[in-house]
Amino acid sequence: MNEYIIENVRDFNPEHIFDCGQCFRWNRQPDGAYTGTAMGKTVTVRLDCVESGRIDKGRLIIENATEEDYEKIWRSYFDMDRDYGLIKEELSREDPVMKEAVKRGSGIRILKQDLWETIVSFIISQNNNIPRIKGCIEKLAALAGERLEDYRGEAVYGLPSVEKLASMEAEDLAPVRLGYRAPYLIKTARMVKERGLPESYEQIAALCGVGPKVANCISLFGLHNLSSFPVDVWVRRVMSEMYGFDEKDVKGMAKFADERFGDLGGIAQQYLFYYIRLTKGE
DNA sequence: TCGCAGGTGGTCG
DNA sequence: CGACCACCTGCG
């Protein structure tokens, strides 16, 4: 299978990127590479470190991709043209907590994911755990998604389109075991079919099954609004432990994030999320 | 058995 | 508004 290789890649660690909670279709392989399906393609991503001990500088290998794929899809998807080194410096300045979080998740990048797939994924994610979210998404793709090119001899499916999902009934999704999220998904698909894809936080938050947390995730990961700061249980945990907030004071946390991190709130959230999950297990 | 998992919608006061 | 609370499902 053909590979595309990018030399001298900085601030890129597959483990950090795919395990900081922003995506659900990338899976770790025994050798530490990650295989995933995005933008209609399935690839395996690996980072070879050129200088020993320098995990944040190396050779990025994308298996099953051409140069054209890279230029058209992966350069943007992996946000390759943004200088995360600069962002990390800025976030770490005068914030010891963030400095440590940035150190632990030094190779995090915010993926530019497909908006509709982000909507579907994060509606499924609510009040749910990550292994089950991943399972639901795979089952949903296999049930109602378009078949993509096989990968390593296995069938691969994309997530169902707006039209497909809008044409289905909640009962049709029973095999996916979405529970009460199934009707949310169908309703949202019909709303999007009617109104088009959302373009602002307000339009996102108007969708069915989308509250403030999910809306911020969609805004951050689907629209790449880097100021969006999703507050979930893990962020509440890290904000109370590290910054002394009351666990229930979500508004206070959001205000703090806006004032301290500003336009970089979403990136800061990812470092914090990865950091607390690293220390608190799971 | 029961609480929990990357919350949300509905209902009250 | 803000505080509750039920809610599919599967796992420990």
mmCIF file of C-alpha atoms (C1' of nucleotides) in Angstrom:
data_model
loop_
_atom_site.group_PDB
_atom_site.id
_atom_site.type_symbol
_atom_site.label_atom_id
_atom_site.label_comp_id
_atom_site.label_asym_id
_atom_site.label_seq_id
_atom_site.Cartn_x
_atom_site.Cartn_y
_atom_site.Cartn_z
ATOM 1 C CA MET A 1 0.000 0.000 0.000
ATOM 2 C CA ASN A 2 1.331 3.459 -0.794
ATOM 3 C CA GLU A 3 2.483 5.830 1.904
ATOM 4 C CA TYR A 4 2.853 9.556 2.038
ATOM 5 C CA ILE A 5 5.617 10.878 4.245
ATOM 6 C CA ILE A 6 6.060 14.334 5.709
ATOM 7 C CA GLU A 7 9.438 15.183 7.205
ATOM 8 C CA ASN A 8 10.195 17.426 10.169
ATOM 9 C CA VAL A 9 6.745 17.383 11.679
ATOM 10 C CA ARG A 10 6.459 19.167 14.991
ATOM 11 C CA ASP A 11 3.838 19.151 17.711
ATOM 12 C CA PHE A 12 2.180 16.022 16.360
ATOM 13 C CA ASN A 13 1.660 12.921 18.455
ATOM 14 C CA PRO A 14 -0.975 10.438 17.221
ATOM 15 C CA GLU A 15 -1.641 9.212 20.745
ATOM 16 C CA HIS A 16 -2.357 12.730 21.955
ATOM 17 C CA ILE A 17 -4.397 13.684 18.912
ATOM 18 C CA PHE A 18 -6.621 10.639 18.768
ATOM 19 C CA ASP A 19 -6.998 10.126 22.509
ATOM 20 C CA CYS A 20 -7.855 13.627 23.657
ATOM 21 C CA GLY A 21 -11.553 13.068 23.085
ATOM 22 C CA GLN A 22 -12.189 14.874 19.830
ATOM 23 C CA CYS A 23 -12.825 11.863 17.597
ATOM 24 C CA PHE A 24 -14.229 8.355 17.845
ATOM 25 C CA ARG A 25 -13.214 6.546 14.684
ATOM 26 C CA TRP A 26 -9.461 6.277 15.197
ATOM 27 C CA ASN A 27 -8.108 3.134 16.808
ATOM 28 C CA ARG A 28 -4.700 2.360 18.203
ATOM 29 C CA GLN A 29 -2.825 -0.502 16.584
ATOM 30 C CA PRO A 30 -0.461 -2.819 18.480
ATOM 31 C CA ASP A 31 2.559 -0.916 17.154
ATOM 32 C CA GLY A 32 1.244 2.457 18.330
ATOM 33 C CA ALA A 33 0.014 3.649 14.940
ATOM 34 C CA TYR A 34 -3.600 4.779 14.598
ATOM 35 C CA THR A 35 -6.016 3.613 11.931
ATOM 36 C CA GLY A 36 -9.116 5.606 11.220
ATOM 37 C CA THR A 37 -11.771 6.570 8.744
ATOM 38 C CA ALA A 38 -12.382 10.233 7.965
ATOM 39 C CA MET A 39 -13.434 12.242 4.952
ATOM 40 C CA GLY A 40 -14.344 9.048 3.141
ATOM 41 C CA LYS A 41 -10.879 7.523 3.427
ATOM 42 C CA THR A 42 -9.241 5.003 5.718
ATOM 43 C CA VAL A 43 -5.587 5.501 6.605
ATOM 44 C CA THR A 44 -3.021 4.535 9.210
ATOM 45 C CA VAL A 45 -0.972 7.309 10.785
ATOM 46 C CA ARG A 46 2.371 6.840 12.459
ATOM 47 C CA LEU A 47 5.071 9.155 13.719
ATOM 48 C CA ASP A 48 8.679 8.016 13.562
ATOM 49 C CA CYS A 49 10.876 10.072 15.826
ATOM 50 C CA VAL A 50 14.055 11.071 14.105
ATOM 51 C CA GLU A 51 15.850 12.435 17.130
ATOM 52 C CA SER A 52 15.613 9.913 19.927
ATOM 53 C CA GLY A 53 13.721 11.240 22.891
ATOM 54 C CA ARG A 54 12.124 14.021 20.922
ATOM 55 C CA ILE A 55 8.631 12.750 20.568
ATOM 56 C CA ASP A 56 7.412 16.010 19.076
ATOM 57 C CA LYS A 57 9.611 16.114 16.036
ATOM 58 C CA GLY A 58 9.632 13.392 13.492
ATOM 59 C CA ARG A 59 8.564 11.839 10.258
ATOM 60 C CA LEU A 60 4.832 11.550 9.763
ATOM 61 C CA ILE A 61 3.778 8.537 7.722
ATOM 62 C CA ILE A 62 0.276 8.309 6.337
ATOM 63 C CA GLU A 63 -0.379 4.869 4.964
ATOM 64 C CA ASN A 64 -2.884 4.516 2.121
ATOM 65 C CA ALA A 65 -2.570 8.145 1.078
ATOM 66 C CA THR A 66 -1.115 9.879 -1.958
ATOM 67 C CA GLU A 67 0.397 13.329 -2.191
ATOM 68 C CA GLU A 68 -2.873 14.490 -3.717
ATOM 69 C CA ASP A 69 -4.831 13.060 -0.771
ATOM 70 C CA TYR A 70 -2.516 14.863 1.593
ATOM 71 C CA GLU A 71 -2.902 18.203 -0.115
ATOM 72 C CA LYS A 72 -6.652 17.864 -0.545
ATOM 73 C CA ILE A 73 -7.595 16.181 2.725
ATOM 74 C CA TRP A 74 -5.021 15.464 5.384
ATOM 75 C CA ARG A 75 -3.109 18.751 5.464
ATOM 76 C CA SER A 76 -6.283 20.509 6.446
ATOM 77 C CA TYR A 77 -7.716 17.643 8.542
ATOM 78 C CA PHE A 78 -4.617 17.568 10.738
ATOM 79 C CA ASP A 79 -4.440 21.364 10.872
ATOM 80 C CA MET A 80 -0.859 21.173 9.622
ATOM 81 C CA ASP A 81 -0.520 24.858 8.818
ATOM 82 C CA ARG A 82 -1.084 26.020 12.389
ATOM 83 C CA ASP A 83 1.892 26.605 14.687
ATOM 84 C CA TYR A 84 1.009 24.719 17.850
ATOM 85 C CA GLY A 85 4.408 25.471 19.337
ATOM 86 C CA LEU A 86 3.452 29.128 19.494
ATOM 87 C CA ILE A 87 0.025 28.312 20.920
ATOM 88 C CA LYS A 88 1.536 26.139 23.648
ATOM 89 C CA GLU A 89 3.931 28.914 24.585
ATOM 90 C CA GLU A 90 1.136 31.414 24.842
ATOM 91 C CA LEU A 91 -1.098 29.109 26.905
ATOM 92 C CA SER A 92 1.725 28.133 29.264
ATOM 93 C CA ARG A 93 2.675 31.707 30.008
ATOM 94 C CA GLU A 94 1.848 32.543 33.606
ATOM 95 C CA ASP A 95 -0.271 29.439 34.079
ATOM 96 C CA PRO A 96 1.555 26.563 35.810
ATOM 97 C CA VAL A 97 -1.444 24.242 35.483
ATOM 98 C CA MET A 98 -1.680 24.759 31.755
ATOM 99 C CA LYS A 99 2.084 24.529 31.455
ATOM 100 C CA GLU A 100 1.980 21.028 32.900
ATOM 101 C CA ALA A 101 -1.065 20.015 30.829
ATOM 102 C CA VAL A 102 0.633 21.238 27.662
ATOM 103 C CA LYS A 103 3.738 19.233 28.568
ATOM 104 C CA ARG A 104 1.712 16.033 28.933
ATOM 105 C CA GLY A 105 -0.285 16.480 25.756
ATOM 106 C CA SER A 106 2.367 18.268 23.736
ATOM 107 C CA GLY A 107 1.378 16.629 20.443
ATOM 108 C CA ILE A 108 -2.317 17.524 20.501
ATOM 109 C CA ARG A 109 -3.900 19.108 17.420
ATOM 110 C CA ILE A 110 -7.529 20.008 16.808
ATOM 111 C CA LEU A 111 -8.718 17.996 13.821
ATOM 112 C CA LYS A 112 -10.830 19.680 11.141
ATOM 113 C CA GLN A 113 -13.602 17.129 11.055
ATOM 114 C CA ASP A 114 -16.636 16.885 8.846
ATOM 115 C CA LEU A 115 -19.416 19.003 10.355
ATOM 116 C CA TRP A 116 -22.267 16.538 9.862
ATOM 117 C CA GLU A 117 -20.236 13.624 11.208
ATOM 118 C CA THR A 118 -19.320 15.737 14.207
ATOM 119 C CA ILE A 119 -22.992 16.481 14.842
ATOM 120 C CA VAL A 120 -23.917 12.797 14.689
ATOM 121 C CA SER A 121 -20.961 11.682 16.809
ATOM 122 C CA PHE A 122 -21.475 14.138 19.624
ATOM 123 C CA ILE A 123 -25.217 13.614 19.875
ATOM 124 C CA ILE A 124 -24.370 9.957 20.410
ATOM 125 C CA SER A 125 -21.694 10.863 22.954
ATOM 126 C CA GLN A 126 -24.045 12.395 25.513
ATOM 127 C CA ASN A 127 -24.301 10.616 28.856
ATOM 128 C CA ASN A 128 -22.381 7.716 27.387
ATOM 129 C CA ASN A 129 -18.925 6.182 27.691
ATOM 130 C CA ILE A 130 -16.225 6.223 25.056
ATOM 131 C CA PRO A 131 -16.030 2.495 24.195
ATOM 132 C CA ARG A 132 -19.791 2.395 23.747
ATOM 133 C CA ILE A 133 -19.829 5.633 21.738
ATOM 134 C CA LYS A 134 -17.266 4.122 19.382
ATOM 135 C CA GLY A 135 -19.287 0.928 19.082
ATOM 136 C CA CYS A 136 -22.501 2.819 18.346
ATOM 137 C CA ILE A 137 -20.823 4.904 15.651
ATOM 138 C CA GLU A 138 -19.382 1.822 13.924
ATOM 139 C CA LYS A 139 -22.745 0.041 14.064
ATOM 140 C CA LEU A 140 -24.528 3.103 12.736
ATOM 141 C CA ALA A 141 -22.088 3.334 9.821
ATOM 142 C CA ALA A 142 -22.449 -0.366 9.004
ATOM 143 C CA LEU A 143 -26.241 -0.165 9.178
ATOM 144 C CA ALA A 144 -26.951 3.004 7.234
ATOM 145 C CA GLY A 145 -23.688 4.387 5.888
ATOM 146 C CA GLU A 146 -22.286 4.286 2.405
ATOM 147 C CA ARG A 147 -19.771 1.535 1.781
ATOM 148 C CA LEU A 148 -16.285 2.937 1.234
ATOM 149 C CA GLU A 149 -13.169 1.331 -0.135
ATOM 150 C CA ASP A 150 -12.185 -1.837 1.757
ATOM 151 C CA TYR A 151 -9.209 -1.525 4.057
ATOM 152 C CA ARG A 152 -6.902 -4.467 4.678
ATOM 153 C CA GLY A 153 -9.567 -6.823 3.386
ATOM 154 C CA GLU A 154 -12.325 -5.448 5.588
ATOM 155 C CA ALA A 155 -15.451 -3.561 4.627
ATOM 156 C CA VAL A 156 -15.529 0.073 5.766
ATOM 157 C CA TYR A 157 -18.555 2.358 5.951
ATOM 158 C CA GLY A 158 -18.981 6.087 6.270
ATOM 159 C CA LEU A 159 -21.519 7.672 8.595
ATOM 160 C CA PRO A 160 -25.022 7.945 7.129
ATOM 161 C CA SER A 161 -25.789 11.106 5.176
ATOM 162 C CA VAL A 162 -28.296 13.737 6.281
ATOM 163 C CA GLU A 163 -30.790 12.502 3.661
ATOM 164 C CA LYS A 164 -30.427 8.850 4.636
ATOM 165 C CA LEU A 165 -30.892 9.508 8.345
ATOM 166 C CA ALA A 166 -33.753 11.916 7.715
ATOM 167 C CA SER A 167 -35.546 9.188 5.751
ATOM 168 C CA MET A 168 -35.292 6.676 8.590
ATOM 169 C CA GLU A 169 -37.396 6.137 11.687
ATOM 170 C CA ALA A 170 -35.992 5.805 15.212
ATOM 171 C CA GLU A 171 -37.039 2.139 15.275
ATOM 172 C CA ASP A 172 -34.911 1.474 12.210
ATOM 173 C CA LEU A 173 -31.900 2.339 14.330
ATOM 174 C CA ALA A 174 -32.728 -0.231 17.023
ATOM 175 C CA PRO A 175 -29.770 -2.517 16.158
ATOM 176 C CA VAL A 176 -27.401 0.372 16.847
ATOM 177 C CA ARG A 177 -28.543 0.463 20.496
ATOM 178 C CA LEU A 178 -28.576 4.236 20.707
ATOM 179 C CA GLY A 179 -31.340 4.268 23.299
ATOM 180 C CA TYR A 180 -33.064 7.615 23.665
ATOM 181 C CA ARG A 181 -30.468 9.219 21.381
ATOM 182 C CA ALA A 182 -31.990 7.566 18.299
ATOM 183 C CA PRO A 183 -34.966 9.948 18.014
ATOM 184 C CA TYR A 184 -32.622 12.912 18.659
ATOM 185 C CA LEU A 185 -30.547 11.831 15.680
ATOM 186 C CA ILE A 186 -33.518 11.410 13.359
ATOM 187 C CA LYS A 187 -35.023 14.751 14.380
ATOM 188 C CA THR A 188 -31.723 16.534 13.943
ATOM 189 C CA ALA A 189 -31.234 14.974 10.496
ATOM 190 C CA ARG A 190 -34.670 16.252 9.460
ATOM 191 C CA MET A 191 -33.896 19.720 10.826
ATOM 192 C CA VAL A 192 -30.618 19.845 8.918
ATOM 193 C CA LYS A 193 -32.299 18.604 5.756
ATOM 194 C CA GLU A 194 -34.831 21.415 6.140
ATOM 195 C CA ARG A 195 -32.563 24.269 7.230
ATOM 196 C CA GLY A 196 -29.141 23.214 5.991
ATOM 197 C CA LEU A 197 -26.057 22.718 8.111
ATOM 198 C CA PRO A 198 -25.607 25.054 11.090
ATOM 199 C CA GLU A 199 -23.140 27.911 10.741
ATOM 200 C CA SER A 200 -23.073 29.360 14.236
ATOM 201 C CA TYR A 201 -23.242 28.257 17.845
ATOM 202 C CA GLU A 202 -26.876 29.369 18.033
ATOM 203 C CA GLN A 203 -27.844 27.286 15.014
ATOM 204 C CA ILE A 204 -25.970 24.297 16.414
ATOM 205 C CA ALA A 205 -27.605 24.637 19.834
ATOM 206 C CA ALA A 206 -31.052 24.710 18.208
ATOM 207 C CA LEU A 207 -30.650 21.108 17.027
ATOM 208 C CA CYS A 208 -32.412 18.302 18.845
ATOM 209 C CA GLY A 209 -30.368 16.495 21.465
ATOM 210 C CA VAL A 210 -27.812 19.274 21.471
ATOM 211 C CA GLY A 211 -27.271 21.139 24.737
ATOM 212 C CA PRO A 212 -24.431 23.479 25.667
ATOM 213 C CA LYS A 213 -21.780 20.790 26.017
ATOM 214 C CA VAL A 214 -22.451 19.039 22.719
ATOM 215 C CA ALA A 215 -22.953 22.375 20.950
ATOM 216 C CA ASN A 216 -19.502 23.512 22.060
ATOM 217 C CA CYS A 217 -17.983 20.241 20.832
ATOM 218 C CA ILE A 218 -19.636 20.612 17.435
ATOM 219 C CA SER A 219 -18.584 24.257 17.242
ATOM 220 C CA LEU A 220 -14.994 23.368 18.143
ATOM 221 C CA PHE A 221 -14.496 20.186 16.162
ATOM 222 C CA GLY A 222 -16.955 20.651 13.314
ATOM 223 C CA LEU A 223 -16.695 24.393 12.661
ATOM 224 C CA HIS A 224 -13.204 24.752 14.090
ATOM 225 C CA ASN A 225 -14.197 27.627 16.306
ATOM 226 C CA LEU A 226 -11.138 27.394 18.508
ATOM 227 C CA SER A 227 -12.599 29.640 21.188
ATOM 228 C CA SER A 228 -15.327 27.077 22.028
ATOM 229 C CA PHE A 229 -14.708 25.557 25.447
ATOM 230 C CA PRO A 230 -16.797 22.408 26.057
ATOM 231 C CA VAL A 231 -17.323 21.760 29.757
ATOM 232 C CA ASP A 232 -17.873 18.064 30.428
ATOM 233 C CA VAL A 233 -17.406 15.953 33.550
ATOM 234 C CA TRP A 234 -13.659 15.706 32.972
ATOM 235 C CA VAL A 235 -13.186 19.432 32.490
ATOM 236 C CA ARG A 236 -15.299 20.044 35.594
ATOM 237 C CA ARG A 237 -13.033 17.664 37.437
ATOM 238 C CA VAL A 238 -9.800 19.283 36.294
ATOM 239 C CA MET A 239 -11.137 22.802 36.839
ATOM 240 C CA SER A 240 -12.158 21.997 40.404
ATOM 241 C CA GLU A 241 -8.962 20.128 41.239
ATOM 242 C CA MET A 242 -6.465 22.423 39.561
ATOM 243 C CA TYR A 243 -8.129 25.830 39.565
ATOM 244 C CA GLY A 244 -10.253 25.472 42.695
ATOM 245 C CA PHE A 245 -13.689 25.776 41.133
ATOM 246 C CA ASP A 246 -16.854 24.304 42.591
ATOM 247 C CA GLU A 247 -17.667 21.245 40.418
ATOM 248 C CA LYS A 248 -21.124 22.646 39.677
ATOM 249 C CA ASP A 249 -19.961 26.091 38.659
ATOM 250 C CA VAL A 250 -19.979 25.478 34.903
ATOM 251 C CA LYS A 251 -20.721 29.131 34.164
ATOM 252 C CA GLY A 252 -17.783 30.273 36.224
ATOM 253 C CA MET A 253 -15.517 27.838 34.390
ATOM 254 C CA ALA A 254 -16.692 29.041 30.987
ATOM 255 C CA LYS A 255 -16.140 32.662 31.990
ATOM 256 C CA PHE A 256 -12.689 31.868 33.340
ATOM 257 C CA ALA A 257 -11.765 30.009 30.137
ATOM 258 C CA ASP A 258 -12.929 32.900 28.017
ATOM 259 C CA GLU A 259 -10.934 35.431 30.028
ATOM 260 C CA ARG A 260 -7.785 33.369 30.412
ATOM 261 C CA PHE A 261 -7.597 31.416 27.166
ATOM 262 C CA GLY A 262 -9.689 33.562 24.845
ATOM 263 C CA ASP A 263 -9.497 32.439 21.237
ATOM 264 C CA LEU A 264 -7.480 29.416 22.298
ATOM 265 C CA GLY A 265 -10.102 28.072 24.727
ATOM 266 C CA GLY A 266 -10.853 24.967 22.710
ATOM 267 C CA ILE A 267 -7.218 24.006 22.419
ATOM 268 C CA ALA A 268 -6.725 24.651 26.122
ATOM 269 C CA GLN A 269 -9.695 22.392 26.817
ATOM 270 C CA GLN A 270 -8.065 19.553 24.912
ATOM 271 C CA TYR A 271 -4.819 19.820 26.875
ATOM 272 C CA LEU A 272 -6.765 19.873 30.140
ATOM 273 C CA PHE A 273 -8.987 16.972 29.096
ATOM 274 C CA TYR A 274 -6.026 14.825 28.089
ATOM 275 C CA TYR A 275 -4.144 15.766 31.249
ATOM 276 C CA ILE A 276 -6.891 14.844 33.712
ATOM 277 C CA ARG A 277 -7.713 11.615 31.895
ATOM 278 C CA LEU A 278 -4.056 10.699 31.973
ATOM 279 C CA THR A 279 -3.809 11.211 35.716
ATOM 280 C CA LYS A 280 -7.245 9.912 36.661
ATOM 281 C CA GLY A 281 -7.106 6.754 34.588
ATOM 282 C CA GLU A 282 -9.527 5.375 31.991
ATOM 283 C "C1'" DT B 1 -27.906 -4.278 42.509
ATOM 284 C "C1'" DC B 2 -26.791 0.088 41.481
ATOM 285 C "C1'" DG B 3 -23.964 3.869 39.877
ATOM 286 C "C1'" DC B 4 -21.777 5.676 36.163
ATOM 287 C "C1'" DA B 5 -20.496 7.249 31.399
ATOM 288 C "C1'" DG B 6 -17.647 13.469 27.519
ATOM 289 C "C1'" DG B 7 -25.865 15.542 28.907
ATOM 290 C "C1'" DT B 8 -30.359 16.913 27.411
ATOM 291 C "C1'" DG B 9 -35.286 17.972 27.511
ATOM 292 C "C1'" DG B 10 -39.062 18.637 30.322
ATOM 293 C "C1'" DT B 11 -41.137 20.323 34.439
ATOM 294 C "C1'" DC B 12 -41.435 23.149 38.600
ATOM 295 C "C1'" DG B 13 -40.681 26.874 41.963
ATOM 296 C "C1'" DC C 1 -33.851 31.492 34.908
ATOM 297 C "C1'" DG C 2 -32.035 27.586 38.113
ATOM 298 C "C1'" DA C 3 -32.607 23.240 40.392
ATOM 299 C "C1'" DC C 4 -34.227 18.611 39.769
ATOM 300 C "C1'" DC C 5 -34.976 14.244 37.380
ATOM 301 C "C1'" DA C 6 -35.983 10.583 34.067
ATOM 302 C "C1'" DC C 7 -33.654 8.437 30.494
ATOM 303 C "C1'" DC C 8 -31.415 3.684 26.727
ATOM 304 C "C1'" DT C 9 -27.575 0.860 27.424
ATOM 305 C "C1'" DG C 10 -23.744 -1.966 29.057
ATOM 306 C "C1'" DC C 11 -20.120 -2.565 32.290
ATOM 307 C "C1'" DG C 12 -17.891 -3.177 36.915
#
